[in-house]
Structures are given as C-alpha cells and as structure tokens.
C-alpha cells in the first residue's frame, strides 16, 4: 500500500470580480508526516508562476469541513451545502479558494484509512526526525 495519497481537486479562486476562476490543485497526505496535509497549486495557477504548496494540519481540514476552524495562516470553513472554503493568509495577501466538500471528505476518508485519527504518533520516525534536527 502506498504511503502517500494525492487527490486532484478543482479549486475556485475567489477574486474581487464577480466570477470565480477554476484552478487545479492537489490535496496530499503522506504517512511519513501523519499530522499534516498539503494543498498544492501548479505554476499556471499562481501569481509567481511557480508551484505553491501550503502545509497544515489534517485535523484543521477535518474540523473546517464541519465548522469554522483555524486562526493562523490557514483557515477553513464550510460554505453552503457543498463547498468548503480554504483561506491562505500570507504577508503578500490572502488567497481564498472554494473546493467541493465531497472531494475534501473523500480525501480525508482515504487518509483515515492510511493512518487512523489518533494513531498518527505510531507512524512518526523519531530516530530520523532527531537526526534531521541534529543535522546528521
């Protein structure tokens, strides 16, 4: 079984104009970093023309599907019946995207099968992480 889950999603970028542009994005979960998920946007979808990836907690994403969650750089909340809003806050500004809630739930279900919630600590490689911290 693979230790990485990637799921392409369609994100609708909320702009000041009345229309929302659809951009590709990828939700990613890696069993080797069991507490985190990431959402990546390919170069054509970013202002800088380079891939941008945001990492945040799996718990934040799961909570944000049900109700407002997050106080920091990433905030997640439901929007209507079938959308989840993800806000990315950076010094350069804020990016707001809408993703189908069904896609987020499917992704979270797959991550749950790979690493059950509450058992993330069992998948941490403490020796490798300490070696990284010590620069070995």
PDB file of C-alpha atoms in Angstrom:
ATOM      1  CA  UNK A   1       0.000   0.000   0.000  1.00  0.00           C
ATOM      2  CA  UNK A   2       1.293   3.441  -0.893  1.00  0.00           C
ATOM      3  CA  UNK A   3       2.202   5.756   1.967  1.00  0.00           C
ATOM      4  CA  UNK A   4       1.155   8.854   0.024  1.00  0.00           C
ATOM      5  CA  UNK A   5      -2.305   9.945  -1.062  1.00  0.00           C
ATOM      6  CA  UNK A   6      -2.741  12.607  -3.728  1.00  0.00           C
ATOM      7  CA  UNK A   7      -6.106  13.789  -4.932  1.00  0.00           C
ATOM      8  CA  UNK A   8      -6.582  16.333  -7.682  1.00  0.00           C
ATOM      9  CA  UNK A   9      -9.338  18.824  -6.925  1.00  0.00           C
ATOM     10  CA  UNK A  10     -10.826  21.799  -8.693  1.00  0.00           C
ATOM     11  CA  UNK A  11     -10.418  24.928  -6.618  1.00  0.00           C
ATOM     12  CA  UNK A  12     -12.401  28.031  -7.432  1.00  0.00           C
ATOM     13  CA  UNK A  13     -10.322  31.105  -6.736  1.00  0.00           C
ATOM     14  CA  UNK A  14     -12.407  33.859  -5.180  1.00  0.00           C
ATOM     15  CA  UNK A  15     -11.404  37.226  -6.600  1.00  0.00           C
ATOM     16  CA  UNK A  16     -12.744  40.745  -6.281  1.00  0.00           C
ATOM     17  CA  UNK A  17     -14.508  40.303  -9.602  1.00  0.00           C
ATOM     18  CA  UNK A  18     -17.926  38.637  -9.502  1.00  0.00           C
ATOM     19  CA  UNK A  19     -16.726  35.470 -11.238  1.00  0.00           C
ATOM     20  CA  UNK A  20     -14.576  32.754  -9.745  1.00  0.00           C
ATOM     21  CA  UNK A  21     -11.775  31.221 -11.789  1.00  0.00           C
ATOM     22  CA  UNK A  22     -11.300  27.449 -11.563  1.00  0.00           C
ATOM     23  CA  UNK A  23      -7.728  26.377 -10.897  1.00  0.00           C
ATOM     24  CA  UNK A  24      -6.281  22.896 -10.480  1.00  0.00           C
ATOM     25  CA  UNK A  25      -4.989  21.926  -7.059  1.00  0.00           C
ATOM     26  CA  UNK A  26      -3.797  18.759  -5.361  1.00  0.00           C
ATOM     27  CA  UNK A  27      -4.523  17.649  -1.828  1.00  0.00           C
ATOM     28  CA  UNK A  28      -1.687  15.477  -0.485  1.00  0.00           C
ATOM     29  CA  UNK A  29      -1.238  13.289   2.570  1.00  0.00           C
ATOM     30  CA  UNK A  30       1.957  11.392   3.400  1.00  0.00           C
ATOM     31  CA  UNK A  31       2.013   8.748   6.138  1.00  0.00           C
ATOM     32  CA  UNK A  32       5.591   9.816   6.960  1.00  0.00           C
ATOM     33  CA  UNK A  33       4.195  13.212   8.076  1.00  0.00           C
ATOM     34  CA  UNK A  34       0.993  11.879   9.635  1.00  0.00           C
ATOM     35  CA  UNK A  35      -0.326  15.069  11.227  1.00  0.00           C
ATOM     36  CA  UNK A  36      -0.130  17.209   8.072  1.00  0.00           C
ATOM     37  CA  UNK A  37      -1.848  17.606   4.730  1.00  0.00           C
ATOM     38  CA  UNK A  38      -0.898  19.945   1.931  1.00  0.00           C
ATOM     39  CA  UNK A  39      -2.652  21.723  -0.886  1.00  0.00           C
ATOM     40  CA  UNK A  40      -0.514  22.478  -3.932  1.00  0.00           C
ATOM     41  CA  UNK A  41      -1.215  24.782  -6.855  1.00  0.00           C
ATOM     42  CA  UNK A  42       0.696  24.371 -10.150  1.00  0.00           C
ATOM     43  CA  UNK A  43       2.700  27.257 -11.686  1.00  0.00           C
ATOM     44  CA  UNK A  44      -0.047  28.484 -14.067  1.00  0.00           C
ATOM     45  CA  UNK A  45      -2.387  28.939 -11.077  1.00  0.00           C
ATOM     46  CA  UNK A  46      -0.051  31.196  -9.091  1.00  0.00           C
ATOM     47  CA  UNK A  47       0.972  34.823  -9.427  1.00  0.00           C
ATOM     48  CA  UNK A  48       4.674  33.944  -9.233  1.00  0.00           C
ATOM     49  CA  UNK A  49       4.487  31.258 -11.925  1.00  0.00           C
ATOM     50  CA  UNK A  50       5.940  28.597  -9.605  1.00  0.00           C
ATOM     51  CA  UNK A  51       4.244  25.765  -7.745  1.00  0.00           C
ATOM     52  CA  UNK A  52       2.946  26.870  -4.368  1.00  0.00           C
ATOM     53  CA  UNK A  53       2.187  24.377  -1.619  1.00  0.00           C
ATOM     54  CA  UNK A  54       0.648  25.050   1.773  1.00  0.00           C
ATOM     55  CA  UNK A  55       1.002  22.525   4.602  1.00  0.00           C
ATOM     56  CA  UNK A  56      -1.404  22.483   7.529  1.00  0.00           C
ATOM     57  CA  UNK A  57      -2.883  20.012   9.963  1.00  0.00           C
ATOM     58  CA  UNK A  58      -5.178  17.220   8.879  1.00  0.00           C
ATOM     59  CA  UNK A  59      -7.253  17.995  11.967  1.00  0.00           C
ATOM     60  CA  UNK A  60      -7.755  21.596  10.776  1.00  0.00           C
ATOM     61  CA  UNK A  61      -9.077  20.399   7.421  1.00  0.00           C
ATOM     62  CA  UNK A  62     -11.418  17.891   9.072  1.00  0.00           C
ATOM     63  CA  UNK A  63     -12.734  20.469  11.548  1.00  0.00           C
ATOM     64  CA  UNK A  64     -13.148  23.081   8.829  1.00  0.00           C
ATOM     65  CA  UNK A  65     -15.482  20.866   6.809  1.00  0.00           C
ATOM     66  CA  UNK A  66     -17.892  20.882   9.772  1.00  0.00           C
ATOM     67  CA  UNK A  67     -17.463  24.465  11.031  1.00  0.00           C
ATOM     68  CA  UNK A  68     -15.053  27.417  11.057  1.00  0.00           C
ATOM     69  CA  UNK A  69     -11.520  26.352  12.036  1.00  0.00           C
ATOM     70  CA  UNK A  70      -8.117  27.978  12.190  1.00  0.00           C
ATOM     71  CA  UNK A  71      -6.788  31.286  13.435  1.00  0.00           C
ATOM     72  CA  UNK A  72      -3.448  31.420  11.665  1.00  0.00           C
ATOM     73  CA  UNK A  73      -2.168  31.318   8.110  1.00  0.00           C
ATOM     74  CA  UNK A  74      -4.712  28.705   7.006  1.00  0.00           C
ATOM     75  CA  UNK A  75      -8.408  28.895   7.832  1.00  0.00           C
ATOM     76  CA  UNK A  76     -11.121  26.502   6.716  1.00  0.00           C
ATOM     77  CA  UNK A  77     -14.910  26.730   6.899  1.00  0.00           C
ATOM     78  CA  UNK A  78     -18.000  25.304   5.237  1.00  0.00           C
ATOM     79  CA  UNK A  79     -19.770  27.408   2.621  1.00  0.00           C
ATOM     80  CA  UNK A  80     -23.307  26.420   1.764  1.00  0.00           C
ATOM     81  CA  UNK A  81     -24.244  22.802   1.273  1.00  0.00           C
ATOM     82  CA  UNK A  82     -21.452  21.568  -0.966  1.00  0.00           C
ATOM     83  CA  UNK A  83     -18.425  23.860  -0.669  1.00  0.00           C
ATOM     84  CA  UNK A  84     -15.532  24.226   1.722  1.00  0.00           C
ATOM     85  CA  UNK A  85     -13.605  27.487   1.841  1.00  0.00           C
ATOM     86  CA  UNK A  86      -9.854  27.427   2.413  1.00  0.00           C
ATOM     87  CA  UNK A  87      -8.150  30.755   3.113  1.00  0.00           C
ATOM     88  CA  UNK A  88      -4.385  31.146   2.831  1.00  0.00           C
ATOM     89  CA  UNK A  89      -3.009  34.210   4.650  1.00  0.00           C
ATOM     90  CA  UNK A  90       0.468  35.494   3.768  1.00  0.00           C
ATOM     91  CA  UNK A  91       2.269  38.845   4.058  1.00  0.00           C
ATOM     92  CA  UNK A  92       1.582  39.380   0.318  1.00  0.00           C
ATOM     93  CA  UNK A  93      -2.164  38.984   0.774  1.00  0.00           C
ATOM     94  CA  UNK A  94      -4.937  36.438   1.148  1.00  0.00           C
ATOM     95  CA  UNK A  95      -5.981  33.732  -1.302  1.00  0.00           C
ATOM     96  CA  UNK A  96      -9.434  32.240  -0.889  1.00  0.00           C
ATOM     97  CA  UNK A  97     -10.498  29.067  -2.682  1.00  0.00           C
ATOM     98  CA  UNK A  98     -13.680  27.018  -2.718  1.00  0.00           C
ATOM     99  CA  UNK A  99     -13.428  23.234  -3.014  1.00  0.00           C
ATOM    100  CA  UNK A 100     -16.248  20.711  -3.259  1.00  0.00           C
ATOM    101  CA  UNK A 101     -16.860  19.350   0.217  1.00  0.00           C
ATOM    102  CA  UNK A 102     -17.396  15.863  -1.202  1.00  0.00           C
ATOM    103  CA  UNK A 103     -13.833  15.918  -2.615  1.00  0.00           C
ATOM    104  CA  UNK A 104     -12.401  17.022   0.732  1.00  0.00           C
ATOM    105  CA  UNK A 105     -14.357  14.327   2.597  1.00  0.00           C
ATOM    106  CA  UNK A 106     -13.209  11.661   0.119  1.00  0.00           C
ATOM    107  CA  UNK A 107      -9.603  12.765   0.635  1.00  0.00           C
ATOM    108  CA  UNK A 108      -9.976  12.715   4.435  1.00  0.00           C
ATOM    109  CA  UNK A 109     -11.583   9.251   4.310  1.00  0.00           C
ATOM    110  CA  UNK A 110      -8.628   7.931   2.298  1.00  0.00           C
ATOM    111  CA  UNK A 111      -6.165   9.498   4.771  1.00  0.00           C
ATOM    112  CA  UNK A 112      -8.118   7.940   7.648  1.00  0.00           C
ATOM    113  CA  UNK A 113      -7.707   4.503   6.061  1.00  0.00           C
ATOM    114  CA  UNK A 114      -3.971   5.070   5.712  1.00  0.00           C
ATOM    115  CA  UNK A 115      -3.466   6.483   9.238  1.00  0.00           C
ATOM    116  CA  UNK A 116      -6.429   6.366  11.627  1.00  0.00           C
ATOM    117  CA  UNK A 117      -7.075   9.566  13.563  1.00  0.00           C
ATOM    118  CA  UNK A 118      -5.478   9.345  16.991  1.00  0.00           C
ATOM    119  CA  UNK A 119      -2.794   6.918  15.825  1.00  0.00           C
ATOM    120  CA  UNK A 120      -0.582   9.402  13.993  1.00  0.00           C
ATOM    121  CA  UNK A 121       2.133   9.095  16.658  1.00  0.00           C
ATOM    122  CA  UNK A 122       2.612   5.441  15.704  1.00  0.00           C
ATOM    123  CA  UNK A 123       3.810   6.485  12.241  1.00  0.00           C
ATOM    124  CA  UNK A 124       6.429   9.007  13.325  1.00  0.00           C
ATOM    125  CA  UNK A 125      10.053   8.001  12.730  1.00  0.00           C
ATOM    126  CA  UNK A 126      11.588   9.555  15.835  1.00  0.00           C
ATOM    127  CA  UNK A 127      15.152   8.498  15.012  1.00  0.00           C
ATOM    128  CA  UNK A 128      15.023  10.050  11.552  1.00  0.00           C
ATOM    129  CA  UNK A 129      13.417  13.246  12.856  1.00  0.00           C
ATOM    130  CA  UNK A 130      16.011  13.668  15.613  1.00  0.00           C
ATOM    131  CA  UNK A 131      18.808  13.040  13.088  1.00  0.00           C
ATOM    132  CA  UNK A 132      17.366  15.775  10.849  1.00  0.00           C
ATOM    133  CA  UNK A 133      17.233  18.199  13.749  1.00  0.00           C
ATOM    134  CA  UNK A 134      20.832  17.459  14.654  1.00  0.00           C
ATOM    135  CA  UNK A 135      21.966  17.772  11.041  1.00  0.00           C
ATOM    136  CA  UNK A 136      23.212  14.215  10.793  1.00  0.00           C
TER     137      UNK A 136
END
